Structure formats: C-alpha cells, structure tokens
Coordinates of C-alpha atoms and ligand atoms in Angstrom, one line a residue:
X125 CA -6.8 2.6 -40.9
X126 CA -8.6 5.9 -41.3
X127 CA -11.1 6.0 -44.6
X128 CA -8.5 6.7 -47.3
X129 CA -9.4 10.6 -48.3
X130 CA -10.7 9.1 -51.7
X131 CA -13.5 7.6 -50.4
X132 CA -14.7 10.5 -47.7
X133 CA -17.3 12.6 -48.4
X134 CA -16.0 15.2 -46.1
X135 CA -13.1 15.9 -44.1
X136 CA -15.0 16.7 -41.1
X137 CA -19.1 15.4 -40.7
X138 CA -20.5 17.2 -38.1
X139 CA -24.0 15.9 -37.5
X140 CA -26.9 18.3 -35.4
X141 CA -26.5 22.1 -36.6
X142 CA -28.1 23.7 -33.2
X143 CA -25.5 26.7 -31.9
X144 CA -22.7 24.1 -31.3
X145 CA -22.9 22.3 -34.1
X146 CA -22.8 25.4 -36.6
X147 CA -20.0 27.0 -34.6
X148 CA -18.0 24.3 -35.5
X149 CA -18.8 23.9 -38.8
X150 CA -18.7 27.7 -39.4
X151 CA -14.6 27.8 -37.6
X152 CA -13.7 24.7 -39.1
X153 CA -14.4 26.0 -42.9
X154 CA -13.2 29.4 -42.4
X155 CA -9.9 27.1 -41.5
X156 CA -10.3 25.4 -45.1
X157 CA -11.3 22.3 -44.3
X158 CA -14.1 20.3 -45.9
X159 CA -16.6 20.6 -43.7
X160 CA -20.3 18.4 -44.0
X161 CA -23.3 19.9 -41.7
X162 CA -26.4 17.8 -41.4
X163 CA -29.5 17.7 -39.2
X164 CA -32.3 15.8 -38.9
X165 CA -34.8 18.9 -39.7
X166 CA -35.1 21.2 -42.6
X167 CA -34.3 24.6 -41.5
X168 CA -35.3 27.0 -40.4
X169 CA -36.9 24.9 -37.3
X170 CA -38.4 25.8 -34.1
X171 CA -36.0 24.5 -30.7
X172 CA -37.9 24.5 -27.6
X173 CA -36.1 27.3 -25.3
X174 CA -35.9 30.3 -23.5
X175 CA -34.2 31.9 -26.0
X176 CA -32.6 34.0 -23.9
X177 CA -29.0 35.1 -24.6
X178 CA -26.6 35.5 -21.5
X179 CA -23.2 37.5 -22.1
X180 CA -21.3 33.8 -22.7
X181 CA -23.3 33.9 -25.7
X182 CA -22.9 37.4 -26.7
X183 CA -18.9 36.7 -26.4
X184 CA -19.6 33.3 -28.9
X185 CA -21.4 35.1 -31.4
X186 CA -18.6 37.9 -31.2
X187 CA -15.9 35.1 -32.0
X188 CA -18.6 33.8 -35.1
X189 CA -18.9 37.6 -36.6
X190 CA -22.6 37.4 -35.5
X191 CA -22.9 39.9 -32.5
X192 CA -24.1 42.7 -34.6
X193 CA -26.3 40.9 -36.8
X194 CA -28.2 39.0 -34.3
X195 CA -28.4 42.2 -31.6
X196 CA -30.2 43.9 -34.7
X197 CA -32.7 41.5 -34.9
X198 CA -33.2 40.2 -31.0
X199 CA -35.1 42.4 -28.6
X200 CA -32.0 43.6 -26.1
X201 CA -32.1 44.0 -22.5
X202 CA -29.7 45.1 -19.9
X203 CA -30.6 42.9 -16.8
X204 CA -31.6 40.0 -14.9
X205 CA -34.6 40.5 -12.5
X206 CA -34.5 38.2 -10.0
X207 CA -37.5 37.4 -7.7
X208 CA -36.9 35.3 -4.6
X209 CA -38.8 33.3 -2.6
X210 CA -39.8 35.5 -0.3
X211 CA -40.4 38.1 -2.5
X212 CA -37.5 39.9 -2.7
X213 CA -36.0 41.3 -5.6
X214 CA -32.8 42.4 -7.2
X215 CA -32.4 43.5 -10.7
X216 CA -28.3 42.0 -12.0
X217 CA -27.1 43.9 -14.7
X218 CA -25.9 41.9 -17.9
X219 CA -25.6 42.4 -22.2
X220 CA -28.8 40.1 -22.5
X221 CA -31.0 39.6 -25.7
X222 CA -33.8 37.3 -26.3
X223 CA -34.1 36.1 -30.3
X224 CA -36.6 32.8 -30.9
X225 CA -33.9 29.8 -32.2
X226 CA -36.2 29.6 -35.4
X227 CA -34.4 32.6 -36.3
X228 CA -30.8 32.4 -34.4
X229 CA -30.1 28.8 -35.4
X230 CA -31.1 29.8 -38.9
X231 CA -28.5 32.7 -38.4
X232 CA -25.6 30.7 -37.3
X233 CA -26.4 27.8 -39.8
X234 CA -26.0 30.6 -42.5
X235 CA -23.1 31.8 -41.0
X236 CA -21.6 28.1 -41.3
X237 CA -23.3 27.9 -45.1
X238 CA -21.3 31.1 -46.2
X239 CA -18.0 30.3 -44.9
X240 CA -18.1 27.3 -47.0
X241 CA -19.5 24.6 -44.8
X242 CA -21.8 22.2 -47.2
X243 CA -25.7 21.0 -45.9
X244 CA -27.6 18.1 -46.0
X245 CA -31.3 17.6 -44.8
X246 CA -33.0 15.8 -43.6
X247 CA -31.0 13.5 -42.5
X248 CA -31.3 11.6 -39.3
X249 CA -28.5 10.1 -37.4
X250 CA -28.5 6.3 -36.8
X251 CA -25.4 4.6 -36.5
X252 CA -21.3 5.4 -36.6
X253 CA -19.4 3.8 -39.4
X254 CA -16.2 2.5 -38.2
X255 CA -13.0 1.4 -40.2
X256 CA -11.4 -2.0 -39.6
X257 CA -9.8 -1.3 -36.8
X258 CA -12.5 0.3 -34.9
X259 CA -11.8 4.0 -35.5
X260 CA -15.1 6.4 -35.9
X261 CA -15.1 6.7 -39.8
X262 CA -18.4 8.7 -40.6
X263 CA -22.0 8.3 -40.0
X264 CA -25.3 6.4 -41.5
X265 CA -28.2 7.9 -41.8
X266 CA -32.3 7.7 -42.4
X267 CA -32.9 9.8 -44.9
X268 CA -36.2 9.6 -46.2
X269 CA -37.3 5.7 -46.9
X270 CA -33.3 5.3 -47.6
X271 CA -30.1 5.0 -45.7
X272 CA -27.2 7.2 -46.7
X273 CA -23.6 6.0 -45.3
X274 CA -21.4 9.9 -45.4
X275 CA -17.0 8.8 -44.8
X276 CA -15.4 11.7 -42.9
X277 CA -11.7 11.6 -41.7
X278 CA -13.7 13.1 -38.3
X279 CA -17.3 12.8 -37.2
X280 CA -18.6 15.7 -34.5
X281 CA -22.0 14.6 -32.8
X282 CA -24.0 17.7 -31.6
X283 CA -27.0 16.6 -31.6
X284 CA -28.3 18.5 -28.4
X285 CA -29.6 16.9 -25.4
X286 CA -31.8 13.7 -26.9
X287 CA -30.2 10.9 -25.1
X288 CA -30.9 8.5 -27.9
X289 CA -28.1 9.8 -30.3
X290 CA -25.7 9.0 -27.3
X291 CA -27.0 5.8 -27.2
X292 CA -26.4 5.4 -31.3
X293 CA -22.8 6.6 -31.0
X294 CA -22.0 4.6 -28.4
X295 CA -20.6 7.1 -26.0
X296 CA -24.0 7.9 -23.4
X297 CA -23.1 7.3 -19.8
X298 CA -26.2 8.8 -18.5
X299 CA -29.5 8.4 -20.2
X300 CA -31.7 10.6 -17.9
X301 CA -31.8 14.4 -18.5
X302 CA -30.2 17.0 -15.7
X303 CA -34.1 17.9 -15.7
X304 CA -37.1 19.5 -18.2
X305 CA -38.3 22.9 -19.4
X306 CA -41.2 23.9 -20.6
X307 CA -41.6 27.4 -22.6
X308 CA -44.7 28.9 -24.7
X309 CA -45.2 32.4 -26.5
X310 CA -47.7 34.8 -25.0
X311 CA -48.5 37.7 -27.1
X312 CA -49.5 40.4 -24.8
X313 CA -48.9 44.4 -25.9
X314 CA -49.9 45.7 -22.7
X315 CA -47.3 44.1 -20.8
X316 CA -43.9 45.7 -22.8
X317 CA -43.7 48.5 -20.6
X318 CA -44.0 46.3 -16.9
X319 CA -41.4 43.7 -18.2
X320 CA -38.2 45.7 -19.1
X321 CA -35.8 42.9 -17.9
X322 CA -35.0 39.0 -18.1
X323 CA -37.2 37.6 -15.1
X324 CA -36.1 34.8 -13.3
X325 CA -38.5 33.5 -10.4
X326 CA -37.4 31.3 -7.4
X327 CA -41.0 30.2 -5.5
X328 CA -41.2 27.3 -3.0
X329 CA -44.2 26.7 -5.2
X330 CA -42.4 25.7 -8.0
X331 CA -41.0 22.8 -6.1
X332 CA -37.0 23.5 -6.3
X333 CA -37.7 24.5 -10.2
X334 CA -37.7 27.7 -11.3
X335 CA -40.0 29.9 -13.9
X336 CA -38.8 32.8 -16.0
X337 CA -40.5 35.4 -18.4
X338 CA -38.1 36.7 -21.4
X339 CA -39.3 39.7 -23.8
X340 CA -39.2 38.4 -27.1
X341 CA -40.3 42.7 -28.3
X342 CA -43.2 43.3 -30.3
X343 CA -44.9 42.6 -27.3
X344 CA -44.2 38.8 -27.2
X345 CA -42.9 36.9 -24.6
X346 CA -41.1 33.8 -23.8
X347 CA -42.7 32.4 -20.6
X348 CA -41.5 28.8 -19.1
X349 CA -41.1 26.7 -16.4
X350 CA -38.3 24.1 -15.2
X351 CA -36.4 22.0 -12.8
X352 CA -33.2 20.6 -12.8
X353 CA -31.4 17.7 -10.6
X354 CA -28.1 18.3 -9.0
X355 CA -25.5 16.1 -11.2
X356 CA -25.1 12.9 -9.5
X357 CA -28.3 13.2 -7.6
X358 CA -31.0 10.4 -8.0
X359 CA -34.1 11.8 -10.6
X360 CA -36.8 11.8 -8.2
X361 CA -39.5 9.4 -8.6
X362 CA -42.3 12.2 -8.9
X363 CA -40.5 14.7 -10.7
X364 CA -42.8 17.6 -10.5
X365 CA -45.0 17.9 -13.5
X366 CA -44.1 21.0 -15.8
X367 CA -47.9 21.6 -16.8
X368 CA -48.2 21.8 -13.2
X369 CA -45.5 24.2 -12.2
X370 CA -47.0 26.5 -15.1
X371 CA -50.2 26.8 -13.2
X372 CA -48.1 27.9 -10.4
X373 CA -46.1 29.8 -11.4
X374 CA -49.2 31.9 -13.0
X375 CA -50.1 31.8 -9.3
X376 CA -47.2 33.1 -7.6
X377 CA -46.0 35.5 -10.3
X378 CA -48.4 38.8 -10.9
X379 CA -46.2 39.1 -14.1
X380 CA -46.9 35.6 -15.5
X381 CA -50.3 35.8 -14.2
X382 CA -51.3 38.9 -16.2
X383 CA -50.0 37.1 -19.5
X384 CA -51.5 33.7 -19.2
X385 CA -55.1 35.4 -18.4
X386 CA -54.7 38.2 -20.4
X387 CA -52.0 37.7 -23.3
X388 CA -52.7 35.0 -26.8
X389 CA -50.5 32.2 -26.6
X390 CA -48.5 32.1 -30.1
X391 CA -48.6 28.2 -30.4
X392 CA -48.5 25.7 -27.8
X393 CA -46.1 25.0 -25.0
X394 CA -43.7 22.7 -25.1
X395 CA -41.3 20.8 -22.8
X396 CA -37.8 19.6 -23.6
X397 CA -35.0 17.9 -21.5
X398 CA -31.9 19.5 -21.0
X399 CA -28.1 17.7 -20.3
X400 CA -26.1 19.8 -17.8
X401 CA -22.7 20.3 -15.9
X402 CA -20.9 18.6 -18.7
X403 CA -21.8 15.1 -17.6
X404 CA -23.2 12.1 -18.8
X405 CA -21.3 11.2 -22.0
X406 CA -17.8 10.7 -22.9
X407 CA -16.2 13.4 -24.7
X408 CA -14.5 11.7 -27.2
X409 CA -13.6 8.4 -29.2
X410 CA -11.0 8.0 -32.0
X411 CA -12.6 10.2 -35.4
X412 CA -15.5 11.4 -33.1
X413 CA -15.8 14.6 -30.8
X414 CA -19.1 15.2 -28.9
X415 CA -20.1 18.6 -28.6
X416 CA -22.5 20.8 -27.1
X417 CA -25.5 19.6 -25.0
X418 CA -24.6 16.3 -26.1
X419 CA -21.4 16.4 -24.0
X420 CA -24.0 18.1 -21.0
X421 CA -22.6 21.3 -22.0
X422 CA -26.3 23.7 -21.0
X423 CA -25.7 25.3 -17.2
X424 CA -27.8 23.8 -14.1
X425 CA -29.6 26.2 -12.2
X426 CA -31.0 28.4 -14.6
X427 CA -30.7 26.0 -17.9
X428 CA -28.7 28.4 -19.9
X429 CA -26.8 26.9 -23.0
X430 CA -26.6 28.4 -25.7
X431 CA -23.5 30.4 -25.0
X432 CA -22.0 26.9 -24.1
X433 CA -22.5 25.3 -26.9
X434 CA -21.4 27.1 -29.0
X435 CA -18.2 27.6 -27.3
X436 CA -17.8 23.9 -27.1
X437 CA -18.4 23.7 -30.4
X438 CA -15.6 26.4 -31.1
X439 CA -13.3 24.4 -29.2
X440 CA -13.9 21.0 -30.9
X441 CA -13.3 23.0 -34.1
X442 CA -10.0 24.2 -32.6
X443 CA -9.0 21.3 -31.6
X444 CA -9.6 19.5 -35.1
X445 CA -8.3 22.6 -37.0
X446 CA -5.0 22.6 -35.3
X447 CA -4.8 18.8 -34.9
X448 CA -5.8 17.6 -38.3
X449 CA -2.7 15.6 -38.6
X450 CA -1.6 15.0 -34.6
X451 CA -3.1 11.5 -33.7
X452 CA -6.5 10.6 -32.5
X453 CA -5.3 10.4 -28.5
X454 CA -3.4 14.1 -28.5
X455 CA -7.0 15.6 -30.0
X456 CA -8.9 13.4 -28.1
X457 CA -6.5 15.1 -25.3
X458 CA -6.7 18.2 -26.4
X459 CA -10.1 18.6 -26.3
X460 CA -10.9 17.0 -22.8
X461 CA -8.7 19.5 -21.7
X462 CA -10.6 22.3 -23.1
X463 CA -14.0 21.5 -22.1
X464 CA -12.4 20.6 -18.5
X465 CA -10.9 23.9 -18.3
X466 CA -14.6 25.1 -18.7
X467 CA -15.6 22.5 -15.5
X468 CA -15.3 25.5 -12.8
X469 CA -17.8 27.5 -14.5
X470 CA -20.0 24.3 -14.4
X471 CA -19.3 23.9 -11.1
X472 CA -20.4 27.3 -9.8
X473 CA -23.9 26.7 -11.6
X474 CA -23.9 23.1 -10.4
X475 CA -22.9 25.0 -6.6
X476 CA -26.2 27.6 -7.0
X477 CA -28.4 25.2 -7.8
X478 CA -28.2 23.5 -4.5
X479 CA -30.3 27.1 -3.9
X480 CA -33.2 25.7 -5.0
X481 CA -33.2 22.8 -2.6
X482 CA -32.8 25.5 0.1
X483 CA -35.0 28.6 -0.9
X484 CA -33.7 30.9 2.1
X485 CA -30.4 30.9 0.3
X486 CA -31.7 33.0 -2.9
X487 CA -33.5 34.8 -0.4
X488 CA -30.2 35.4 1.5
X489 CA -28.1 36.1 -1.9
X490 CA -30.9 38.4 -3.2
X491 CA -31.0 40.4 0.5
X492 CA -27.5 40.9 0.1
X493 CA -26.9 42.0 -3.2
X494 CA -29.7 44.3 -2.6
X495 CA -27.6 46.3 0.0
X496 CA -24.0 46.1 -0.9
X497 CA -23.1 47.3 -4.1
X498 CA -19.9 45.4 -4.4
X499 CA -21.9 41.8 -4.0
X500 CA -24.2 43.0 -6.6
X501 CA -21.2 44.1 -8.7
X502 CA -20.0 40.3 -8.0
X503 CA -23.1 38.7 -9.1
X504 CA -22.6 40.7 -12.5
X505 CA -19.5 39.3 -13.0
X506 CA -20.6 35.4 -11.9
X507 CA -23.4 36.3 -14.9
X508 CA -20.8 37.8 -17.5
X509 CA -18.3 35.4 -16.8
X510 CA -15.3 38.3 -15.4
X511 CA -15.4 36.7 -11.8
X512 CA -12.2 34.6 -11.4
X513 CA -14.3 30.7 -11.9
X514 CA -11.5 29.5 -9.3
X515 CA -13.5 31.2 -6.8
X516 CA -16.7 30.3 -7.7
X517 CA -16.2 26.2 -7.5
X518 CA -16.4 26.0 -3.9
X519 CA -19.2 26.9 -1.5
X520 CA -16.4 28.7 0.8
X521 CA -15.7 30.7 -2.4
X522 CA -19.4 31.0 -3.5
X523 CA -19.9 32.8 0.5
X524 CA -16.8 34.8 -0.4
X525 CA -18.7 36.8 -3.2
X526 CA -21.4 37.3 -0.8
X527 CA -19.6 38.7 2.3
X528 CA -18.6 42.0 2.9
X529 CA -15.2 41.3 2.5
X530 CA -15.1 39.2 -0.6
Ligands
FAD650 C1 -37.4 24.9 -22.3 C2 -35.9 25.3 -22.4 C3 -35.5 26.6 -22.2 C4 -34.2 26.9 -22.4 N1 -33.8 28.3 -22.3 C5 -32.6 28.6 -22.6 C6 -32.3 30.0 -22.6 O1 -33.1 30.9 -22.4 N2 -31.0 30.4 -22.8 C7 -30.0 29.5 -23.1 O2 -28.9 29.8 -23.3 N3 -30.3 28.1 -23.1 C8 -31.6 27.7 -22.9 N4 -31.9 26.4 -22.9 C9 -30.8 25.4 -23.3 C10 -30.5 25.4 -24.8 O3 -31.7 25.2 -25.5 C11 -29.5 24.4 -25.1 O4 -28.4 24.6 -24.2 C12 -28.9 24.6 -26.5 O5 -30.0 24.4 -27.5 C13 -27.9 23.5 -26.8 O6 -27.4 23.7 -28.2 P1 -26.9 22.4 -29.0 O7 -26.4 23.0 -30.3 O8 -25.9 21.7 -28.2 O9 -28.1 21.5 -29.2 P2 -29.5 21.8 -29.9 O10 -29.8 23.2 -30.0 O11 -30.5 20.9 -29.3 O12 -29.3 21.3 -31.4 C14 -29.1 20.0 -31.7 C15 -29.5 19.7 -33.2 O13 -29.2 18.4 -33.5 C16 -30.3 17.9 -34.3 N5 -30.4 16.4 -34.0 C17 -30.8 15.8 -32.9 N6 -30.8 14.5 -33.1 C18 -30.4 14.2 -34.4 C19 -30.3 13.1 -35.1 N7 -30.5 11.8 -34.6 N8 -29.9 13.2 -36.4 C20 -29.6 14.4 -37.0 N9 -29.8 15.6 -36.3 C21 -30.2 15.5 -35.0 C22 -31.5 18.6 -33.8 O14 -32.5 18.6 -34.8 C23 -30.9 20.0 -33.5 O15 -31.0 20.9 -34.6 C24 -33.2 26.0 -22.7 C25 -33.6 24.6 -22.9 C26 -35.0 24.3 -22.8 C27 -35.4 22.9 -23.0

C-alpha cells in the first residue's frame, strides 16, 4: 500500500536540486502539489562544469520563467567556434550564455523555493524506504550525526551523475561514467576581446577528448578539458589523464595557452564524471522517477547537460502532475516514453562522437560547413535543436546534412 497521506511528509520528495531536480520541483509546485527539495549541500554550491548554456537550455529556462533573469546576469554569446584537427575553423551560430552553476543552480533552486516548493539541507541520500509491498515510499537520509526517514507518495532521484546514489536506489545498471571533465577559472582581462565565442577544440593531441574555453565576462574564463566513451563501448584501461590533456591542450591551443601562462586561475581545477546518452540506469520503479544525469541525461560528444536535465526534469514533473492518481505502471509508462522520445537527439550526439575516434571527420564537417552556407545553416539547427532529430540518428542521415543536397 502506498504511505497513507497522514504519514507523508511531502507529496512528492525530490532529492538532488542541480537544474533537473529544481525544474521539477519548481513545475510540480506551480501544479499545487506538495513538493520536498533536498540536497546534500547547502546552497549556493559550486558544480564542476562548463557552464556553458546551449539553446536546449535557453528553451528550459524559457518554460521555468528564468530566460530573462539568467541572460541578465550570464555573459551572452552568439556562437560556437569550432577548431578542428587540422586547424580549420568554423564559427556555428547559436543563443549561447555562460553563467558559473554557483549562481544558475542558486537561480533555479529559488525559482523552485518561490513557487512553493519546501528545502531541506543538508541532507544526504542513503537509502529508499519502501512500503510493505515493495513500492518506493520516500527516502532516508544522513543528516548531520542523525538519520532522517522523509514519506512521499513519490520519490524523484536527481542526484546528477555520482554513480553511488544509483547504487543506493537500487536502479544503476552501469556504474562507470560515459567519461570525465575537468574545468578551472582563469582570470585574464587581456584576452575578452580575442575570445568573443564559445570555443570548442578537436586536437589528435587530446587523445579522442576534446578541450573548450567559455567566457564567463569580466574577463574570466571557463577553460576545461574531457573525453567521453561511445555508449556501450569498453572504458579503456588507460583512460587518458585529464591533468594531462590540460597540458595539451595549452600546447595545441594559442588561446588556452595565452590564459594558462598569462591569466590567474580563480581556484583550482577540478574534474568530474559525467553519465550520457540516457543510459546506464533504469528510468523508473513504482513511487520513484530518476531524472536528469542520473537517468544519463548530459550529451556525449561535447558533455552538454544542462538543457537536458532540466527538460527531463520538466517531464518527470509532467508526468507526476498529470498522473498523480493513474497507477504506478501508466506513469512509469508515461515517462519512459518521454525521455525515449528525447533518444534521437541522444543518438545524433552519441553518432558525432564517433568524430573523435576519427579526427578527419571534424576536419571534413568543419571544411564543409566552411563553404556551403546551407550545411553551416544545418549545423545551426543540429545545435538549436530545429533540425528534424529523425534525420540526425543515422550516419546516412548525419552525411545528409553535410552534402550538398541535404
Ligand atoms: C567538467 C564538466 C563540464 C561540463 N560542462 C557543461 C557545459 O558547459 N554545459 C552543459 O550544459 N553541461 C555541462 N556539463 C554537464 C552538466 O554539468 C550536467 O549535465 C548537469 O549538471 C546535470 O544536471 P543534474 O541536475 O542532473 O545534476 P547535478 O547538476 O549534478 O545536480 C545533482 C545534485 O544532486 C545532489 N546530490 C548528489 N548526490 C546526493 C545525495 N546522495 N544526497 C543528496 N543530494 C545529492 C548534488 O549535490 C547536486 O546538487 C559539464 C560537466 C562536467 C563534469
């Protein structure tokens, strides 16, 4: 039986409250429900990223009434500048905007706080509770030197992409990560007039990974390094080593160069896994929806996910909203067909990154985009998500945006 309402603490516990986790818990109390948010941290917290913001993610905050509140803080940019191997270049134009997660998670969690979600932290996330017959019937937690039990009709983990909350809640199917990332701040005036764009670097150098520099404004930067594993592919034994790709990348890259020997790092780097393709973990069980880059929601090839997660996390709060009374297997339904129906976009990602196992490709892509208009046009619309995803999940349909006659 479901925990009787007297007993709950909350009608819906949703535990993590990165950009998934507060999307739902933001949509699911402007719906009236009772909604809990917890995390493990006291905000506002740091999150190890890129913290760049892609159009998905522009559209997600539009949908949370945070567009124009987070544009007026973030430092904006209008494209993509990718480098290829070779050396070629070709700038993509996109809404882009680059805001540190200290301050955009803080945003969001806000967001979630004024529509009448309720907070609690810290609180870190141990074990599911379960009701007699097995149904997901809240969460325990550490909190402190104590444990805390909180009852919720429905629990929704979005706790990111740490493996070991899987693990807790029974539903990890993949421990590894889809691969690693490593980001710093670099403080470096000089350089706001040379970087206008989001850089993006492809390098045989880097070893299949990639390294990117984001303008943070004020002169700060985002500078980072990673590599991620095509889903279903073994996790090489010597994955290269991040602090090592860093180094080259300084080496290959004037750009990253010039800030590394020149700039003040703001802090320290840091690395961080990342879950992709929306893989490794089941979606659902009865009273528990996993969200976000718990459910592998974050984009292989260029480990974008924030715009992901929070739609994910808009859709589990759909989901619950609309199917508060409907039985655990139609929402559990429900929502495996909305994050499928997200799979071609994966897909596509999952598709490019094979680019990085063959370098000439981004060379080829970046040599042909460079000359026809209408292929760079298509790239724009693979980036802000208008190109038909149907066409994108296949590497005949991939070619198709390449070719002249597309
Ligand atoms: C180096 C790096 C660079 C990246 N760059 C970009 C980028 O530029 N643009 C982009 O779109 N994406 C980027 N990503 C991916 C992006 O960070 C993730 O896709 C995004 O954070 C996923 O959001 P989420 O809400 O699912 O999880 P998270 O943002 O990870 O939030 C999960 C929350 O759950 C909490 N939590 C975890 N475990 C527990 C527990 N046991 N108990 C309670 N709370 C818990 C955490 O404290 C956290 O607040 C990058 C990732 C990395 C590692």
């Amino acid at each position: 039986m479901p925990a009787a309402a007297a007993t709950r603490d909350c009608e819906v516990l949703v535990i993590g409250a990165g950009p998934a986790g507060s999307a739902c818990a933001q949509m699911l109390a402007r719906a009236g429900l009772d909604v809990l948010l917890c995390d493990r941290h006291v905000f506002p917290r740091d999150k190890v990223c890129g913290d760049g913001l892609i159009p998905d993610a522009h559209q997600a905050l539009a949908c949370l009434g945070l567009a124009d509140a987070v544009l007026a803080r973030a430092a904006c940019a209008t494209r993509v500048e990718c480098f290829a191997p070779r050396g070629g270049q070709v700038a993509v134009p996109a809404q882009l905007a680059v805001l540190p997660r200290r301050e955009l998670d803080e945003m969001l969690r806000q967001a979630a706080l004024a529509a009448g979600a309720r907070w609690l932290a810290p609180l870190r996330f141990e074990a599911l509770l379960h009701d007699a017959d097995g149904r997901v019937a809240g969460a325990r937690f550490r909190e402190g030197e104590s444990t805390r039990e909180l009852r919720a009709r429905w629990t929704v983990l979005a706790t990111g992409a740490d493996a070991r909350a899987l693990e807790l809640a029974g539903v990890c199917e993949r421990r590894a990560p889809s691969g690693m990332a490593l980001r710093g701040y670099v403080r470096h005036p000089g350089m706001g007039a040379a970087i206008g764009g989001l850089q993006v670097v492809w390098h045989r150098a880097l070893q299949g990974g990639y390294g990117w520099i984001f303008p943070a404004g004020g002169g700060r930067f985002n500078l980072g390094v990673g590599y991620l594993h095509r889903q279903g592919a073994e996790v090489p034994q010597h994955a290269p080593k991040l602090r090592q790709l860093l180094d080259a990348f300084a080496q290959v890259h004037e750009p990253a160069r010039e800030l590394m020997q020149g700039g003040a790092p703001a802090g320290e780097f840091k690395g961080a896994p990342l879950r992709c393709s929306l893989a490794g973990a089941r979606f659902a069980r009865p009273g528990l929806l996993v969200t976000g880059e718990a459910a592998g929601s974050t984009y292989l090839f260029t480990g974008e996910g924030i715009g992901k997660a929070m739609e994910s996390g808009l859709a589990a709060a759909q989901v619950l909203t609309h199917g508060r009374r409907g039985s655990d297997e139609e929402v559990s339904a429900t929502y495996q067909a909305a994050l499928a129906a997200l799979q071609p976009r994966f897909a596509a990602y999952e598709l490019a990154n094979r680019f990085n196992e063959h370098p000439w490709m981004v060379d080829f892509v970046t040599w042909r985009a460079r000359r026809s208009p209408a292929v760079l046009a298509r790239l724009a619309g693979v980036l802000d998500e208008s190109q038909d995803p149907g066409r994108l999940a296949s590497a005949q349909g991939l070619l198709r945006i390449l070719l002249p006659m597309g």
